[in-house]
Short mmCIF file of C-alpha atoms in Angstrom, two decimals:
data_model
loop_
_atom_site.label_atom_id
_atom_site.label_comp_id
_atom_site.label_asym_id
_atom_site.label_seq_id
_atom_site.Cartn_x
_atom_site.Cartn_y
_atom_site.Cartn_z
CA UNK A 1 -3.14 12.97 -22.68
CA UNK A 2 -3.31 14.51 -19.27
CA UNK A 3 -2.69 12.88 -15.86
CA UNK A 4 -5.52 14.60 -13.86
CA UNK A 5 -4.28 13.08 -10.64
CA UNK A 6 -0.89 14.61 -11.17
CA UNK A 7 -2.47 17.95 -12.08
CA UNK A 8 -4.11 18.06 -8.65
CA UNK A 9 -0.94 16.91 -6.93
CA UNK A 10 1.09 19.75 -8.55
CA UNK A 11 -1.50 22.18 -7.51
CA UNK A 12 -1.15 21.02 -3.89
CA UNK A 13 -4.58 19.45 -3.72
CA UNK A 14 -5.35 16.07 -2.14
CA UNK A 15 -6.30 13.14 -4.39
CA UNK A 16 -8.11 9.99 -3.28
CA UNK A 17 -8.15 6.44 -4.68
CA UNK A 18 -9.40 2.96 -4.11
CA UNK A 19 -7.05 -0.07 -4.10
CA UNK A 20 -7.71 -3.11 -6.15
CA UNK A 21 -6.11 -6.25 -4.99
CA UNK A 22 -8.58 -9.09 -5.65
CA UNK A 23 -7.38 -9.55 -9.33
CA UNK A 24 -11.03 -9.11 -10.43
CA UNK A 25 -11.51 -6.96 -13.60
CA UNK A 26 -15.15 -6.49 -12.70
CA UNK A 27 -14.38 -5.39 -9.16
CA UNK A 28 -11.62 -3.03 -10.48
CA UNK A 29 -14.12 -1.59 -12.95
CA UNK A 30 -16.53 -0.86 -10.10
CA UNK A 31 -13.84 1.00 -8.20
CA UNK A 32 -12.96 3.06 -11.26
CA UNK A 33 -16.61 3.86 -12.01
CA UNK A 34 -17.13 5.23 -8.49
CA UNK A 35 -15.45 8.48 -9.68
CA UNK A 36 -12.45 8.96 -7.33
CA UNK A 37 -9.21 10.42 -8.71
CA UNK A 38 -7.38 7.13 -9.23
CA UNK A 39 -7.43 3.33 -8.87
CA UNK A 40 -4.40 1.81 -7.25
CA UNK A 41 -3.59 -1.56 -8.62
CA UNK A 42 -1.59 -3.65 -6.02
CA UNK A 43 1.09 -5.54 -7.98
CA UNK A 44 2.96 -6.30 -4.78
CA UNK A 45 0.33 -7.88 -2.58
CA UNK A 46 -2.69 -8.24 -4.87
CA UNK A 47 -3.81 -11.32 -6.57
CA UNK A 48 -2.70 -10.23 -10.13
CA UNK A 49 -0.68 -11.68 -13.00
CA UNK A 50 0.36 -9.37 -15.68
CA UNK A 51 -2.46 -10.37 -18.07
CA UNK A 52 -5.08 -9.54 -15.35
CA UNK A 53 -3.22 -6.25 -14.71
CA UNK A 54 -3.66 -5.30 -18.39
CA UNK A 55 -7.43 -6.30 -18.22
CA UNK A 56 -7.85 -4.05 -15.18
CA UNK A 57 -6.06 -1.13 -16.80
CA UNK A 58 -8.50 -1.44 -19.64
CA UNK A 59 -11.44 -1.37 -17.27
CA UNK A 60 -10.00 1.70 -15.52
CA UNK A 61 -9.34 3.49 -18.83
CA UNK A 62 -13.10 3.44 -19.91
CA UNK A 63 -14.13 4.93 -16.53
CA UNK A 64 -12.08 8.12 -16.34
CA UNK A 65 -9.99 7.42 -13.27
CA UNK A 66 -6.20 7.40 -13.55
CA UNK A 67 -4.31 4.16 -13.26
CA UNK A 68 -1.69 3.86 -10.52
CA UNK A 69 0.15 0.69 -9.63
CA UNK A 70 2.44 -0.63 -7.05
CA UNK A 71 5.05 -2.77 -8.57
CA UNK A 72 6.20 -5.95 -6.75
CA UNK A 73 9.71 -4.71 -6.22
CA UNK A 74 12.08 -1.90 -6.95
CA UNK A 75 13.06 -3.26 -10.41
CA UNK A 76 13.83 -1.67 -13.76
CA UNK A 77 11.93 -4.33 -15.67
CA UNK A 78 8.84 -4.38 -13.44
CA UNK A 79 8.51 -0.60 -13.46
CA UNK A 80 8.91 -0.44 -17.23
CA UNK A 81 6.31 -3.09 -17.73
CA UNK A 82 3.73 -1.32 -15.80
CA UNK A 83 4.44 1.91 -17.58
CA UNK A 84 4.36 0.18 -20.90
CA UNK A 85 0.88 -1.04 -20.25
CA UNK A 86 -0.39 2.41 -19.42
CA UNK A 87 0.01 3.23 -15.73
CA UNK A 88 0.32 6.89 -15.02
CA UNK A 89 1.65 6.56 -11.47
CA UNK A 90 4.00 4.03 -10.05
CA UNK A 91 4.53 3.25 -6.39
CA UNK A 92 7.79 1.45 -5.43
CA UNK A 93 7.88 -0.46 -2.14
CA UNK A 94 10.65 -0.67 0.41
CA UNK A 95 12.69 2.40 -0.71
CA UNK A 96 15.17 2.77 2.23
CA UNK A 97 17.91 5.00 0.86
CA UNK A 98 18.78 7.60 -1.78
CA UNK A 99 20.35 4.92 -3.84
CA UNK A 100 17.09 2.89 -3.87
CA UNK A 101 15.26 6.04 -4.86
CA UNK A 102 17.54 6.73 -7.72
CA UNK A 103 17.10 3.25 -9.00
CA UNK A 104 13.36 3.66 -9.14
CA UNK A 105 13.54 7.23 -10.55
CA UNK A 106 15.91 6.17 -13.40
CA UNK A 107 13.53 3.45 -14.46
CA UNK A 108 10.51 5.87 -14.65
CA UNK A 109 11.60 8.16 -17.59
CA UNK A 110 13.15 7.89 -20.98
CA UNK A 111 16.78 9.14 -21.60
CA UNK A 112 18.18 11.61 -21.13
CA UNK A 113 16.17 12.09 -17.95
CA UNK A 114 16.26 8.34 -16.94
CA UNK A 115 17.03 5.01 -18.29
CA UNK A 116 13.59 3.56 -19.26
CA UNK A 117 13.85 1.34 -22.22
CA UNK A 118 12.23 2.50 -25.51
CA UNK A 119 9.17 0.48 -26.13
CA UNK A 120 5.59 0.16 -24.93
CA UNK A 121 2.52 -2.03 -25.04
CA UNK A 122 -1.11 -0.73 -24.68
CA UNK A 123 0.35 2.57 -23.59
CA UNK A 124 0.16 3.31 -27.39
CA UNK A 125 -3.59 4.13 -26.73
CA UNK A 126 -2.38 7.50 -25.40
CA UNK A 127 -1.43 8.62 -28.97
CA UNK A 128 1.40 9.09 -31.36
CA UNK A 129 2.99 11.68 -29.12
CA UNK A 130 3.19 9.29 -26.15
CA UNK A 131 6.91 9.47 -25.88
CA UNK A 132 6.98 13.24 -26.29
CA UNK A 133 4.81 14.00 -23.29
CA UNK A 134 4.82 10.89 -20.92
CA UNK A 135 7.91 11.86 -18.94
CA UNK A 136 6.02 14.89 -17.73
CA UNK A 137 2.69 13.02 -17.18
CA UNK A 138 3.86 10.09 -14.93
CA UNK A 139 4.64 10.33 -11.23
CA UNK A 140 6.73 8.21 -8.86
CA UNK A 141 5.73 7.64 -5.31
CA UNK A 142 8.34 5.82 -3.27
CA UNK A 143 7.25 3.93 -0.20
CA UNK A 144 8.67 4.98 3.08
CA UNK A 145 7.86 2.26 5.35
CA UNK A 146 10.87 1.38 7.55
CA UNK A 147 12.75 3.01 10.41
CA UNK A 148 15.80 3.29 8.01
CA UNK A 149 13.71 5.02 5.39
CA UNK A 150 12.38 7.59 7.95
CA UNK A 151 16.02 8.30 8.87
CA UNK A 152 16.81 8.82 5.21
CA UNK A 153 13.57 10.49 4.23
CA UNK A 154 14.83 13.80 3.19
CA UNK A 155 17.69 12.34 1.04
CA UNK A 156 15.17 9.93 -0.51
CA UNK A 157 12.73 12.67 -1.37
CA UNK A 158 15.46 15.03 -2.65
CA UNK A 159 16.37 12.53 -5.32
CA UNK A 160 15.54 13.90 -8.84
CA UNK A 161 12.66 12.00 -10.46
CA UNK A 162 11.04 11.15 -7.14
CA UNK A 163 7.65 13.02 -7.09
CA UNK A 164 6.55 12.06 -3.65
CA UNK A 165 5.90 9.15 -1.25
CA UNK A 166 3.23 6.82 -0.05
CA UNK A 167 3.59 5.71 3.56
CA UNK A 168 3.07 2.10 4.36
CA UNK A 169 1.94 2.38 8.01
CA UNK A 170 1.79 -1.35 8.77
CA UNK A 171 5.36 -2.12 7.74
CA UNK A 172 6.43 1.10 9.33
CA UNK A 173 4.97 -0.10 12.57
CA UNK A 174 6.69 -3.52 12.26
CA UNK A 175 10.04 -1.75 11.69
CA UNK A 176 9.62 -0.05 15.10
CA UNK A 177 8.70 -3.29 16.81
CA UNK A 178 4.99 -2.53 16.87
CA UNK A 179 2.10 -4.75 15.71
CA UNK A 180 0.37 -2.92 12.91
CA UNK A 181 -2.92 -2.88 14.82
CA UNK A 182 -1.27 -0.90 17.59
CA UNK A 183 -0.02 1.86 15.41
CA UNK A 184 -3.00 4.19 16.07
CA UNK A 185 -2.08 4.58 19.76
CA UNK A 186 1.72 4.73 19.25
CA UNK A 187 3.58 7.94 19.81
CA UNK A 188 6.63 6.45 18.12
CA UNK A 189 4.62 5.70 15.02
CA UNK A 190 3.04 9.14 14.97
CA UNK A 191 6.44 10.82 15.27
CA UNK A 192 7.82 8.80 12.33
CA UNK A 193 4.80 9.74 10.15
CA UNK A 194 5.40 13.43 11.12
CA UNK A 195 9.04 13.21 10.12
CA UNK A 196 8.09 11.93 6.77
CA UNK A 197 5.54 14.72 6.29
CA UNK A 198 8.05 17.25 7.24
CA UNK A 199 10.63 15.77 4.88
CA UNK A 200 8.02 16.08 1.99
CA UNK A 201 7.38 19.77 2.87
CA UNK A 202 11.15 20.39 3.06
CA UNK A 203 11.74 19.03 -0.38
CA UNK A 204 8.55 20.11 -2.09
CA UNK A 205 7.29 16.53 -2.79
CA UNK A 206 3.88 15.22 -2.13
CA UNK A 207 3.12 13.06 0.93
CA UNK A 208 0.95 10.00 0.58
CA UNK A 209 -0.51 7.38 2.92
CA UNK A 210 -2.30 4.12 2.87
CA UNK A 211 -5.23 5.17 5.14
CA UNK A 212 -7.64 3.08 7.06
CA UNK A 213 -10.62 4.88 5.57
CA UNK A 214 -12.21 8.17 4.77
CA UNK A 215 -11.98 9.61 8.30
CA UNK A 216 -8.32 9.06 8.56
CA UNK A 217 -7.82 10.24 4.97
CA UNK A 218 -9.58 13.53 5.59
CA UNK A 219 -7.60 14.07 8.75
CA UNK A 220 -4.31 13.44 6.95
CA UNK A 221 -5.28 15.75 4.07
CA UNK A 222 -5.93 18.58 6.57
CA UNK A 223 -2.29 18.09 7.75
CA UNK A 224 -0.92 18.27 4.17
CA UNK A 225 -0.98 14.71 2.96
CA UNK A 226 -2.10 14.52 -0.73
CA UNK A 227 -1.88 11.05 -2.24
CA UNK A 228 -4.36 8.95 -0.18
CA UNK A 229 -5.94 5.56 -0.67
CA UNK A 230 -9.14 5.22 1.35
CA UNK A 231 -10.54 1.68 0.78
CA UNK A 232 -10.07 -1.54 -1.18
CA UNK A 233 -12.18 -4.00 -3.04
CA UNK A 234 -11.54 -6.78 -0.51
CA UNK A 235 -12.16 -4.40 2.27
CA UNK A 236 -15.52 -3.32 0.92
CA UNK A 237 -16.64 -6.84 0.39
CA UNK A 238 -15.61 -8.06 3.80
CA UNK A 239 -17.04 -5.04 5.67
CA UNK A 240 -20.29 -5.38 3.78
CA UNK A 241 -20.43 -9.08 4.70
CA UNK A 242 -19.76 -8.34 8.34
CA UNK A 243 -22.40 -5.65 8.48
CA UNK A 244 -25.06 -7.90 6.86
CA UNK A 245 -24.18 -10.75 9.31
CA UNK A 246 -24.41 -8.40 12.31
CA UNK A 247 -27.82 -7.32 11.24
CA UNK A 248 -28.81 -11.00 10.97
CA UNK A 249 -27.46 -11.64 14.39
CA UNK A 250 -24.97 -14.23 13.02
CA UNK A 251 -21.59 -14.52 14.60
CA UNK A 252 -18.82 -13.69 12.05
CA UNK A 253 -16.04 -16.17 11.27
CA UNK A 254 -13.25 -15.64 13.78
CA UNK A 255 -10.74 -17.15 11.50
CA UNK A 256 -11.07 -14.77 8.56
CA UNK A 257 -7.71 -13.35 7.53
CA UNK A 258 -8.70 -9.69 6.84
#
């Protein structure tokens, strides 16, 4: 087995992925079939139960993209479950300190490197040598998304077993007293993001970001960001609906949540 997303990250190249949050196997399959590097299963905010996560992992597996998942919380059991079912990358939310980072890193890999429990589910599809190679084929991206995490970024990223980060710009904005929609014009937000990027460069870890779309993703890649989500299943549907309604001259629903 080979984690092609990780191969690119180690080579210093950018990787791009679509986020799946609707809990739809068919929508996730469509994202995977598009041909980007990875599909990001959102186990924190997405409409997924574990059974549906497994269905979506199967859909991703037949399309050639790598499966990355955000776990609901920084927890030994959750991280292990997603790995056991075949995820090759794990994103852990709300990592604010080096101790938080160590907790996540320990859960990622088998002893003696970490403390992952011996056992697996559908990850057995990777072959009989799964346990011999998997510790070198998975990656951990911790989410740096608070003011505290920014202040501790270099210590977090220096933690053994942390491979990089994925910035959550909306929660980051909130932690600085900003509404997420105002982050694009905020110098405070921009300075925090730059501090995170510099911490990644100082520690030799990859920098990631939840982008608003391809233009922002390309701009961030030009600055050195590598692990980039560029759209989501819900976003594609809602944006497509809005475009069609605009062409029809129909006023969109002002109460939509997205």
